[in-house]
Amino acid sequence: MNSEKNEREPLFSFKNRKLLLNPLNKDNPITVQVLGICSALAVTAKLEPAFVMALSVIAVLAISNVIISLLRNGIPPRIRIIVQLVVIASLVILVDQFLKAFVFDVSKQLSVFVGLIITNCIIMGRLEAFAMSNKPWPAFLDGMGNAFGYGWILIVVAFFRELLGSGTIWGYPVFDKLGLYDVGYKNNGFMILPPMALIIVGIIIWIQRSRNKDLIEEK
Amino acid sequence: MQEIVNIFVKSIFIDNMVFAYFLGMCSYLAVSKTVKTSVGLGIAVIFVLGITVPVNYLINDYLLSAGALSWLGEGFDEVNLSFLSYIMFIAVIASMVQLVEMVIEKFTPALYFSLGIFLPLIAVNCAILGGSLFMQEREYLSIWQATSFGLGSGVGWLLAIVGIAAIREKIRYSNVPAPLRGLGITFIITGLMGIAFMSFLGIKL
């Protein structure tokens, strides 16, 4: 933090751009930091709930990062977890009520997983690791970056599960229109079941790490 | 009575927290490197689930759900506070974890030192909040059913984490492709274990 310096940092300086872009790949919350797996897997049987979930997490993470960053000098360290949980829980209640009001059927599909955004480790993890020690604007970018990093994995997993499992994209019957069923293609019902989500994330990690050798773990 | 046993067995095998709902995956992946620590965390989870689910059941039944406040008098029949349930549940969980930690420290220091580091971690384990939210969604009829659901989910979680820890201990000696090492292979094994657990789906209870 360089509050003493008079020269102002440009809004999208190199450092700030990195905050936004790193979590998309090199520092991805799901495949590298291993945060927030629970909800990532459970809501990805179809694209629509995955997309709504990604948007909810983006909203909650960006806003809570900013709020905690604004409060950071006033929070006594001993009770910071409770303060963080209260901020997150209030935001999640807002998101939940919003979803119930405007997209009720998606909110029914997501069931308990909207509530589980509260204990999504991405949010607690970023608040603890970043927002507690940084100014609001970088905290906002960090929140956006991490939530987008989470969101794109969600959408990729959901895309493959919906395409191969139900033969549709966002409810549009792609394989049916292509006429694949007439030549004997069958939907792979297994893709909709929970274990396949884990295996697809495993494969994404595999691809990502073979492209980016720095991420390979020591034996 | 039979219903209670059914719920217990069902929540261990069929509705397993990890394999059917992916709850508590963060600590499941982070702490499953050795069997010994994973047993410790598993026991702590059973403990906390066994306490928080019934407590949240009472809160939900007597304070939050629609018409729950009718014991206060006629005028409260219509009150529905269920939108507050997230914040109430998480507050109960955080304070219960703190309380359990203090009680264990006071009375059984040996257990405290073996669980020590894991207890505070549990407050943000999704399996705990998930347990309470599923309890609310499934509308169990009595506190005993809720308790048996809480304990059963805890046992299921323990089984899952001990299983994966045992496999990870062995897999250290195998020749896993470099990019899959560590996290990647753990995901794929968890997927395979989930497929194995799906064979319990056929059981009708």
Short mmCIF file of C-alpha atoms in Angstrom, two decimals:
data_model
loop_
_atom_site.label_atom_id
_atom_site.label_comp_id
_atom_site.label_asym_id
_atom_site.label_seq_id
_atom_site.Cartn_x
_atom_site.Cartn_y
_atom_site.Cartn_z
CA MET A 1 0.00 0.00 0.00
CA ASN A 2 1.43 3.31 -1.04
CA SER A 3 -0.86 5.89 0.48
CA GLU A 4 2.10 8.21 1.18
CA LYS A 5 2.97 8.53 -2.48
CA ASN A 6 1.32 11.45 -4.17
CA GLU A 7 1.26 10.04 -7.67
CA ARG A 8 -1.98 8.17 -8.20
CA GLU A 9 -2.03 4.73 -9.60
CA PRO A 10 -3.99 4.48 -12.85
CA LEU A 11 -7.19 2.47 -12.46
CA PHE A 12 -5.99 -0.32 -14.68
CA SER A 13 -2.28 -0.37 -13.93
CA PHE A 14 -0.26 -3.48 -14.67
CA LYS A 15 -0.66 -4.68 -11.09
CA ASN A 16 -4.42 -4.22 -11.12
CA ARG A 17 -4.78 -5.94 -14.47
CA LYS A 18 -2.92 -8.89 -13.06
CA LEU A 19 -5.35 -9.04 -10.12
CA LEU A 20 -8.16 -9.38 -12.59
CA LEU A 21 -6.54 -11.74 -15.08
CA ASN A 22 -4.41 -14.11 -13.00
CA PRO A 23 -7.33 -15.96 -11.39
CA LEU A 24 -8.68 -16.80 -14.82
CA ASN A 25 -5.85 -19.21 -15.51
CA LYS A 26 -2.60 -19.33 -13.54
CA ASP A 27 -4.22 -18.71 -10.18
CA ASN A 28 -7.64 -20.19 -10.83
CA PRO A 29 -9.67 -20.60 -7.64
CA ILE A 30 -10.98 -24.03 -8.57
CA THR A 31 -8.17 -25.78 -10.38
CA VAL A 32 -5.19 -24.22 -8.60
CA GLN A 33 -6.25 -22.79 -5.25
CA VAL A 34 -8.79 -25.63 -4.70
CA LEU A 35 -11.47 -23.35 -3.29
CA GLY A 36 -15.21 -23.56 -3.69
CA ILE A 37 -15.42 -26.99 -5.23
CA CYS A 38 -18.68 -27.97 -3.52
CA SER A 39 -21.03 -25.73 -5.39
CA ALA A 40 -18.97 -25.86 -8.57
CA LEU A 41 -19.81 -29.50 -9.05
CA ALA A 42 -23.35 -29.73 -7.83
CA VAL A 43 -24.96 -27.11 -10.05
CA THR A 44 -23.34 -28.03 -13.35
CA ALA A 45 -25.74 -30.63 -14.77
CA LYS A 46 -27.28 -27.88 -16.94
CA LEU A 47 -25.97 -24.59 -18.30
CA GLU A 48 -28.69 -22.33 -16.97
CA PRO A 49 -28.29 -23.02 -13.23
CA ALA A 50 -24.51 -22.96 -13.65
CA PHE A 51 -24.73 -19.53 -15.27
CA VAL A 52 -27.03 -18.17 -12.57
CA MET A 53 -24.76 -19.61 -9.89
CA ALA A 54 -21.71 -17.99 -11.50
CA LEU A 55 -23.49 -14.62 -11.59
CA SER A 56 -24.54 -14.94 -7.94
CA VAL A 57 -21.01 -15.72 -6.86
CA ILE A 58 -19.63 -12.80 -8.89
CA ALA A 59 -22.08 -10.45 -7.18
CA VAL A 60 -21.49 -11.75 -3.67
CA LEU A 61 -17.71 -11.99 -3.95
CA ALA A 62 -17.15 -8.57 -5.52
CA ILE A 63 -19.46 -6.75 -3.12
CA SER A 64 -18.30 -8.53 0.03
CA ASN A 65 -14.67 -7.95 -0.93
CA VAL A 66 -15.37 -4.22 -1.20
CA ILE A 67 -17.34 -4.08 2.07
CA ILE A 68 -14.71 -5.97 4.06
CA SER A 69 -11.97 -3.88 2.49
CA LEU A 70 -13.78 -0.69 3.58
CA LEU A 71 -14.23 -2.07 7.10
CA ARG A 72 -10.80 -3.63 7.34
CA ASN A 73 -9.32 -1.10 9.77
CA GLY A 74 -12.30 -1.29 12.10
CA ILE A 75 -12.57 -5.05 12.50
CA PRO A 76 -10.92 -6.49 15.62
CA PRO A 77 -8.85 -9.48 14.47
CA ARG A 78 -10.37 -11.86 17.03
CA ILE A 79 -13.90 -11.64 15.69
CA ARG A 80 -13.13 -11.13 12.02
CA ILE A 81 -14.52 -14.52 10.95
CA ILE A 82 -17.92 -13.71 12.45
CA VAL A 83 -17.93 -10.25 10.85
CA GLN A 84 -17.05 -11.77 7.48
CA LEU A 85 -19.74 -14.41 7.81
CA VAL A 86 -22.38 -11.81 8.68
CA VAL A 87 -21.48 -9.67 5.67
CA ILE A 88 -21.51 -12.68 3.34
CA ALA A 89 -24.72 -14.12 4.79
CA SER A 90 -26.58 -10.83 4.38
CA LEU A 91 -25.47 -10.54 0.75
CA VAL A 92 -26.46 -14.14 0.08
CA ILE A 93 -29.91 -13.52 1.55
CA LEU A 94 -30.29 -10.60 -0.88
CA VAL A 95 -29.20 -12.77 -3.81
CA ASP A 96 -31.50 -15.59 -2.72
CA GLN A 97 -34.54 -13.32 -2.42
CA PHE A 98 -33.68 -11.79 -5.80
CA LEU A 99 -33.48 -15.21 -7.47
CA LYS A 100 -36.72 -16.33 -5.85
CA ALA A 101 -38.44 -13.21 -7.13
CA PHE A 102 -37.20 -13.20 -10.72
CA VAL A 103 -36.07 -16.71 -11.74
CA PHE A 104 -38.04 -18.94 -9.42
CA ASP A 105 -37.56 -22.22 -11.28
CA VAL A 106 -33.77 -21.84 -11.41
CA SER A 107 -33.78 -20.97 -7.74
CA LYS A 108 -35.68 -24.23 -7.08
CA GLN A 109 -33.06 -26.19 -9.06
CA LEU A 110 -30.20 -24.62 -7.15
CA SER A 111 -32.04 -25.43 -3.88
CA VAL A 112 -29.61 -25.35 -0.96
CA PHE A 113 -26.64 -24.37 -3.07
CA VAL A 114 -27.54 -20.68 -3.06
CA GLY A 115 -27.34 -20.79 0.73
CA LEU A 116 -24.09 -22.65 0.52
CA ILE A 117 -22.45 -19.65 -1.18
CA ILE A 118 -22.02 -18.50 2.44
CA THR A 119 -19.57 -21.28 3.19
CA ASN A 120 -18.09 -21.27 -0.29
CA CYS A 121 -14.41 -21.26 0.55
CA ILE A 122 -13.60 -18.89 -2.35
CA ILE A 123 -15.38 -16.07 -0.60
CA MET A 124 -13.95 -16.60 2.88
CA GLY A 125 -10.57 -17.31 1.35
CA ARG A 126 -10.43 -14.10 -0.69
CA LEU A 127 -11.76 -11.96 2.16
CA GLU A 128 -9.15 -13.37 4.48
CA ALA A 129 -6.25 -13.36 2.03
CA PHE A 130 -6.90 -10.18 0.11
CA ALA A 131 -9.66 -7.86 1.26
CA MET A 132 -8.42 -7.69 4.87
CA SER A 133 -5.19 -6.06 3.75
CA ASN A 134 -6.00 -4.10 0.58
CA LYS A 135 -7.87 -1.04 -0.57
CA PRO A 136 -11.41 -1.27 -1.98
CA TRP A 137 -10.57 -0.91 -5.70
CA PRO A 138 -7.94 -3.68 -5.86
CA ALA A 139 -10.21 -5.77 -3.63
CA PHE A 140 -13.06 -5.27 -6.08
CA LEU A 141 -10.85 -6.34 -9.01
CA ASP A 142 -9.57 -9.34 -7.06
CA GLY A 143 -13.15 -10.35 -6.27
CA MET A 144 -14.23 -9.98 -9.89
CA GLY A 145 -11.20 -11.90 -11.15
CA ASN A 146 -11.64 -14.81 -8.80
CA ALA A 147 -15.37 -15.01 -9.35
CA PHE A 148 -14.86 -15.02 -13.13
CA GLY A 149 -12.20 -17.69 -12.77
CA TYR A 150 -14.73 -19.73 -10.83
CA GLY A 151 -17.50 -18.93 -13.29
CA TRP A 152 -15.76 -20.02 -16.47
CA ILE A 153 -14.87 -23.43 -15.04
CA LEU A 154 -18.50 -23.82 -14.00
CA ILE A 155 -19.71 -22.97 -17.46
CA VAL A 156 -17.23 -25.24 -19.25
CA VAL A 157 -18.17 -28.18 -17.03
CA ALA A 158 -21.88 -27.48 -17.44
CA PHE A 159 -21.51 -27.12 -21.22
CA PHE A 160 -20.01 -30.59 -21.61
CA ARG A 161 -22.34 -32.22 -19.11
CA GLU A 162 -25.43 -30.78 -20.73
CA LEU A 163 -24.25 -31.40 -24.29
CA LEU A 164 -23.21 -35.02 -23.78
CA GLY A 165 -25.75 -35.85 -21.08
CA SER A 166 -28.95 -34.38 -22.48
CA GLY A 167 -27.87 -33.45 -26.02
CA THR A 168 -28.88 -29.82 -25.53
CA ILE A 169 -27.20 -26.43 -25.12
CA TRP A 170 -29.16 -24.07 -22.89
CA GLY A 171 -32.21 -26.22 -23.51
CA TYR A 172 -31.81 -26.08 -27.32
CA PRO A 173 -31.76 -29.64 -28.72
CA VAL A 174 -28.53 -29.51 -30.75
CA PHE A 175 -28.07 -33.20 -31.39
CA ASP A 176 -31.71 -33.60 -32.30
CA LYS A 177 -31.46 -30.84 -34.94
CA LEU A 178 -28.23 -32.32 -36.30
CA GLY A 179 -30.05 -35.61 -36.76
CA LEU A 180 -27.57 -37.59 -34.69
CA TYR A 181 -30.33 -39.61 -33.03
CA ASP A 182 -31.45 -40.93 -36.40
CA VAL A 183 -28.06 -42.50 -37.05
CA GLY A 184 -28.12 -44.28 -33.70
CA TYR A 185 -26.54 -41.78 -31.30
CA LYS A 186 -27.68 -42.12 -27.68
CA ASN A 187 -27.36 -39.58 -24.89
CA ASN A 188 -24.79 -40.52 -22.30
CA GLY A 189 -27.02 -40.37 -19.22
CA PHE A 190 -24.00 -40.90 -17.05
CA MET A 191 -22.84 -37.33 -17.66
CA ILE A 192 -25.74 -35.96 -15.65
CA LEU A 193 -24.85 -38.01 -12.57
CA PRO A 194 -22.66 -36.37 -9.90
CA PRO A 195 -19.42 -38.41 -10.32
CA MET A 196 -18.88 -37.23 -13.88
CA ALA A 197 -18.59 -33.62 -12.71
CA LEU A 198 -15.56 -34.61 -10.65
CA ILE A 199 -14.00 -36.46 -13.55
CA ILE A 200 -14.53 -33.53 -15.94
CA VAL A 201 -12.88 -31.13 -13.49
CA GLY A 202 -10.05 -33.67 -13.19
CA ILE A 203 -9.63 -33.59 -16.97
CA ILE A 204 -9.68 -29.75 -17.03
CA ILE A 205 -6.91 -29.76 -14.42
CA TRP A 206 -4.99 -32.27 -16.51
CA ILE A 207 -5.21 -30.13 -19.66
CA GLN A 208 -4.38 -26.93 -17.82
CA ARG A 209 -1.34 -28.39 -16.11
CA SER A 210 0.07 -30.02 -19.18
CA ARG A 211 -0.09 -26.62 -20.91
CA ASN A 212 1.36 -24.81 -17.93
CA LYS A 213 4.22 -26.78 -16.46
CA ASP A 214 4.71 -24.49 -13.44
CA LEU A 215 1.55 -25.81 -11.88
CA ILE A 216 2.61 -29.45 -11.75
CA GLU A 217 2.81 -30.65 -8.15
CA GLU A 218 5.92 -32.12 -6.58
CA LYS A 219 5.79 -35.80 -5.97
CA MET B 1 -37.96 -46.01 15.43
CA GLN B 2 -37.57 -47.79 12.11
CA GLU B 3 -37.87 -44.47 10.31
CA ILE B 4 -34.96 -43.11 12.35
CA VAL B 5 -32.70 -46.04 11.43
CA ASN B 6 -33.74 -45.66 7.79
CA ILE B 7 -32.77 -42.00 7.77
CA PHE B 8 -29.44 -42.86 9.37
CA VAL B 9 -28.53 -45.53 6.82
CA LYS B 10 -29.82 -43.43 3.94
CA SER B 11 -27.76 -40.40 4.88
CA ILE B 12 -24.59 -42.49 5.18
CA PHE B 13 -24.75 -44.38 1.92
CA ILE B 14 -27.38 -43.14 -0.50
CA ASP B 15 -27.33 -39.42 0.16
CA ASN B 16 -23.65 -39.35 1.01
CA MET B 17 -22.58 -35.74 1.61
CA VAL B 18 -19.45 -36.01 -0.51
CA PHE B 19 -20.40 -38.33 -3.34
CA ALA B 20 -23.98 -37.28 -3.92
CA TYR B 21 -23.86 -33.57 -3.05
CA PHE B 22 -20.15 -32.63 -3.07
CA LEU B 23 -20.44 -30.94 0.31
CA GLY B 24 -17.33 -30.28 2.33
CA MET B 25 -15.11 -30.83 -0.69
CA CYS B 26 -12.65 -28.10 0.27
CA SER B 27 -11.49 -29.71 3.47
CA TYR B 28 -12.02 -33.13 1.92
CA LEU B 29 -9.36 -32.32 -0.67
CA ALA B 30 -7.08 -30.33 1.61
CA VAL B 31 -6.89 -32.60 4.66
CA SER B 32 -6.99 -36.03 3.03
CA LYS B 33 -3.24 -36.53 2.72
CA THR B 34 -2.90 -38.98 5.63
CA VAL B 35 -5.42 -41.35 7.21
CA LYS B 36 -4.69 -40.22 10.75
CA THR B 37 -5.56 -36.55 10.33
CA SER B 38 -8.56 -37.36 8.18
CA VAL B 39 -9.99 -39.59 10.92
CA GLY B 40 -9.59 -36.68 13.36
CA LEU B 41 -11.39 -34.26 11.06
CA GLY B 42 -14.09 -36.82 10.30
CA ILE B 43 -14.84 -37.33 13.99
CA ALA B 44 -14.98 -33.57 14.53
CA VAL B 45 -17.47 -33.26 11.66
CA ILE B 46 -19.72 -36.01 13.09
CA PHE B 47 -19.60 -34.25 16.44
CA VAL B 48 -20.50 -30.81 15.12
CA LEU B 49 -23.18 -32.10 12.71
CA GLY B 50 -24.72 -34.15 15.52
CA ILE B 51 -25.10 -30.97 17.58
CA THR B 52 -25.86 -28.25 15.05
CA VAL B 53 -28.53 -30.07 13.03
CA PRO B 54 -30.87 -30.67 16.02
CA VAL B 55 -30.24 -27.17 17.39
CA ASN B 56 -31.03 -25.64 14.01
CA TYR B 57 -34.05 -27.93 13.78
CA LEU B 58 -35.43 -26.41 16.98
CA ILE B 59 -34.65 -22.88 15.78
CA ASN B 60 -36.29 -23.55 12.45
CA ASP B 61 -39.33 -25.14 14.04
CA TYR B 62 -39.96 -22.67 16.85
CA LEU B 63 -38.67 -19.41 15.39
CA LEU B 64 -38.23 -19.27 11.65
CA SER B 65 -40.62 -21.31 9.53
CA ALA B 66 -44.08 -20.10 8.54
CA GLY B 67 -46.37 -20.00 11.56
CA ALA B 68 -43.61 -21.17 13.88
CA LEU B 69 -44.06 -18.22 16.20
CA SER B 70 -47.69 -19.08 16.98
CA TRP B 71 -46.66 -20.06 20.52
CA LEU B 72 -46.25 -16.33 21.20
CA GLY B 73 -49.96 -15.70 20.74
CA GLU B 74 -52.67 -15.27 18.15
CA GLY B 75 -51.13 -12.35 16.32
CA PHE B 76 -48.00 -14.23 15.34
CA ASP B 77 -49.65 -16.96 13.26
CA GLU B 78 -48.79 -15.35 9.98
CA VAL B 79 -45.17 -14.46 10.68
CA ASN B 80 -42.68 -16.18 8.38
CA LEU B 81 -39.05 -15.49 9.12
CA SER B 82 -37.57 -18.21 6.94
CA PHE B 83 -35.57 -15.69 4.90
CA LEU B 84 -33.46 -15.21 8.01
CA SER B 85 -32.52 -18.87 8.16
CA TYR B 86 -29.11 -18.54 6.46
CA ILE B 87 -27.84 -15.96 8.87
CA MET B 88 -29.32 -17.76 11.90
CA PHE B 89 -27.89 -21.12 10.89
CA ILE B 90 -24.42 -19.81 10.23
CA ALA B 91 -24.43 -17.91 13.52
CA VAL B 92 -25.51 -21.06 15.38
CA ILE B 93 -22.83 -23.09 13.64
CA ALA B 94 -20.05 -20.60 14.33
CA SER B 95 -20.99 -20.25 17.99
CA MET B 96 -21.58 -24.00 18.45
CA VAL B 97 -18.15 -24.74 17.04
CA GLN B 98 -16.67 -22.25 19.48
CA LEU B 99 -18.65 -23.78 22.37
CA VAL B 100 -17.77 -27.34 21.47
CA GLU B 101 -14.15 -26.32 21.26
CA MET B 102 -14.23 -24.84 24.76
CA VAL B 103 -16.10 -27.81 26.28
CA ILE B 104 -13.73 -30.33 24.75
CA GLU B 105 -10.72 -28.32 25.86
CA LYS B 106 -12.03 -28.23 29.43
CA PHE B 107 -13.07 -31.85 29.86
CA THR B 108 -11.03 -34.01 27.49
CA PRO B 109 -7.75 -32.29 26.72
CA ALA B 110 -6.49 -35.40 24.91
CA LEU B 111 -9.32 -35.26 22.37
CA TYR B 112 -8.85 -31.51 22.12
CA PHE B 113 -5.25 -31.87 21.08
CA SER B 114 -6.04 -34.49 18.49
CA LEU B 115 -8.90 -32.42 17.00
CA GLY B 116 -7.48 -29.04 17.94
CA ILE B 117 -6.61 -27.47 14.61
CA PHE B 118 -9.62 -28.91 12.81
CA LEU B 119 -12.39 -27.59 15.00
CA PRO B 120 -12.23 -23.93 13.94
CA LEU B 121 -11.94 -25.04 10.29
CA ILE B 122 -15.26 -26.78 10.59
CA ALA B 123 -17.28 -23.58 10.96
CA VAL B 124 -16.74 -22.93 7.26
CA ASN B 125 -17.10 -26.52 6.11
CA CYS B 126 -19.99 -26.58 3.66
CA ALA B 127 -21.07 -30.00 4.91
CA ILE B 128 -22.15 -28.46 8.22
CA LEU B 129 -24.27 -25.65 6.77
CA GLY B 130 -25.44 -28.07 4.08
CA GLY B 131 -26.64 -30.46 6.78
CA SER B 132 -28.81 -27.76 8.32
CA LEU B 133 -30.14 -26.56 4.96
CA PHE B 134 -31.03 -30.07 3.83
CA MET B 135 -32.69 -30.64 7.20
CA GLN B 136 -34.82 -27.55 6.55
CA GLU B 137 -35.62 -28.55 2.99
CA ARG B 138 -36.58 -32.16 3.75
CA GLU B 139 -38.87 -31.19 6.64
CA TYR B 140 -38.06 -33.95 9.11
CA LEU B 141 -40.89 -34.72 11.47
CA SER B 142 -39.15 -34.90 14.83
CA ILE B 143 -35.92 -33.80 16.43
CA TRP B 144 -34.84 -37.45 16.59
CA GLN B 145 -35.07 -37.80 12.84
CA ALA B 146 -33.07 -34.61 12.43
CA THR B 147 -30.42 -35.85 14.86
CA SER B 148 -30.12 -39.18 13.11
CA PHE B 149 -29.79 -37.34 9.78
CA GLY B 150 -27.04 -35.15 11.20
CA LEU B 151 -25.08 -38.05 12.67
CA GLY B 152 -25.56 -40.17 9.55
CA SER B 153 -24.28 -37.44 7.25
CA GLY B 154 -21.26 -37.05 9.51
CA VAL B 155 -20.50 -40.76 9.39
CA GLY B 156 -20.87 -40.74 5.60
CA TRP B 157 -18.44 -37.84 5.36
CA LEU B 158 -15.96 -39.66 7.63
CA LEU B 159 -16.16 -42.76 5.44
CA ALA B 160 -15.50 -40.71 2.33
CA ILE B 161 -12.52 -38.80 3.68
CA VAL B 162 -10.90 -41.86 5.26
CA GLY B 163 -11.37 -43.78 2.02
CA ILE B 164 -9.75 -41.13 -0.15
CA ALA B 165 -6.92 -40.63 2.37
CA ALA B 166 -6.10 -44.33 2.32
CA ILE B 167 -6.04 -44.33 -1.48
CA ARG B 168 -3.88 -41.20 -1.60
CA GLU B 169 -1.38 -42.75 0.80
CA LYS B 170 -0.99 -45.68 -1.56
CA ILE B 171 -1.04 -43.70 -4.77
CA ARG B 172 2.13 -41.89 -3.78
CA TYR B 173 4.00 -44.97 -4.97
CA SER B 174 2.31 -45.15 -8.35
CA ASN B 175 3.45 -43.54 -11.53
CA VAL B 176 0.77 -40.91 -12.14
CA PRO B 177 1.21 -38.69 -15.25
CA ALA B 178 2.90 -35.48 -14.08
CA PRO B 179 0.08 -33.00 -14.85
CA LEU B 180 -2.43 -35.18 -13.02
CA ARG B 181 -0.34 -35.54 -9.88
CA GLY B 182 -1.91 -34.42 -6.64
CA LEU B 183 -5.16 -32.60 -7.27
CA GLY B 184 -6.12 -34.00 -10.66
CA ILE B 185 -5.90 -37.65 -9.76
CA THR B 186 -7.71 -37.00 -6.49
CA PHE B 187 -10.66 -35.59 -8.42
CA ILE B 188 -10.78 -38.55 -10.74
CA ILE B 189 -10.53 -41.07 -7.90
CA THR B 190 -13.31 -39.26 -6.05
CA GLY B 191 -15.40 -39.56 -9.19
CA LEU B 192 -14.74 -43.29 -9.35
CA MET B 193 -15.57 -43.67 -5.65
CA GLY B 194 -18.79 -41.78 -6.33
CA ILE B 195 -19.64 -44.27 -9.06
CA ALA B 196 -19.02 -47.09 -6.59
CA PHE B 197 -21.28 -45.44 -4.02
CA MET B 198 -24.02 -45.11 -6.62
CA SER B 199 -24.53 -48.85 -6.37
CA PHE B 200 -26.30 -48.10 -3.07
CA LEU B 201 -28.95 -46.19 -5.01
CA GLY B 202 -30.83 -49.41 -5.64
CA ILE B 203 -31.57 -49.88 -1.94
CA LYS B 204 -35.17 -49.02 -1.16
CA LEU B 205 -35.70 -47.89 2.41
#
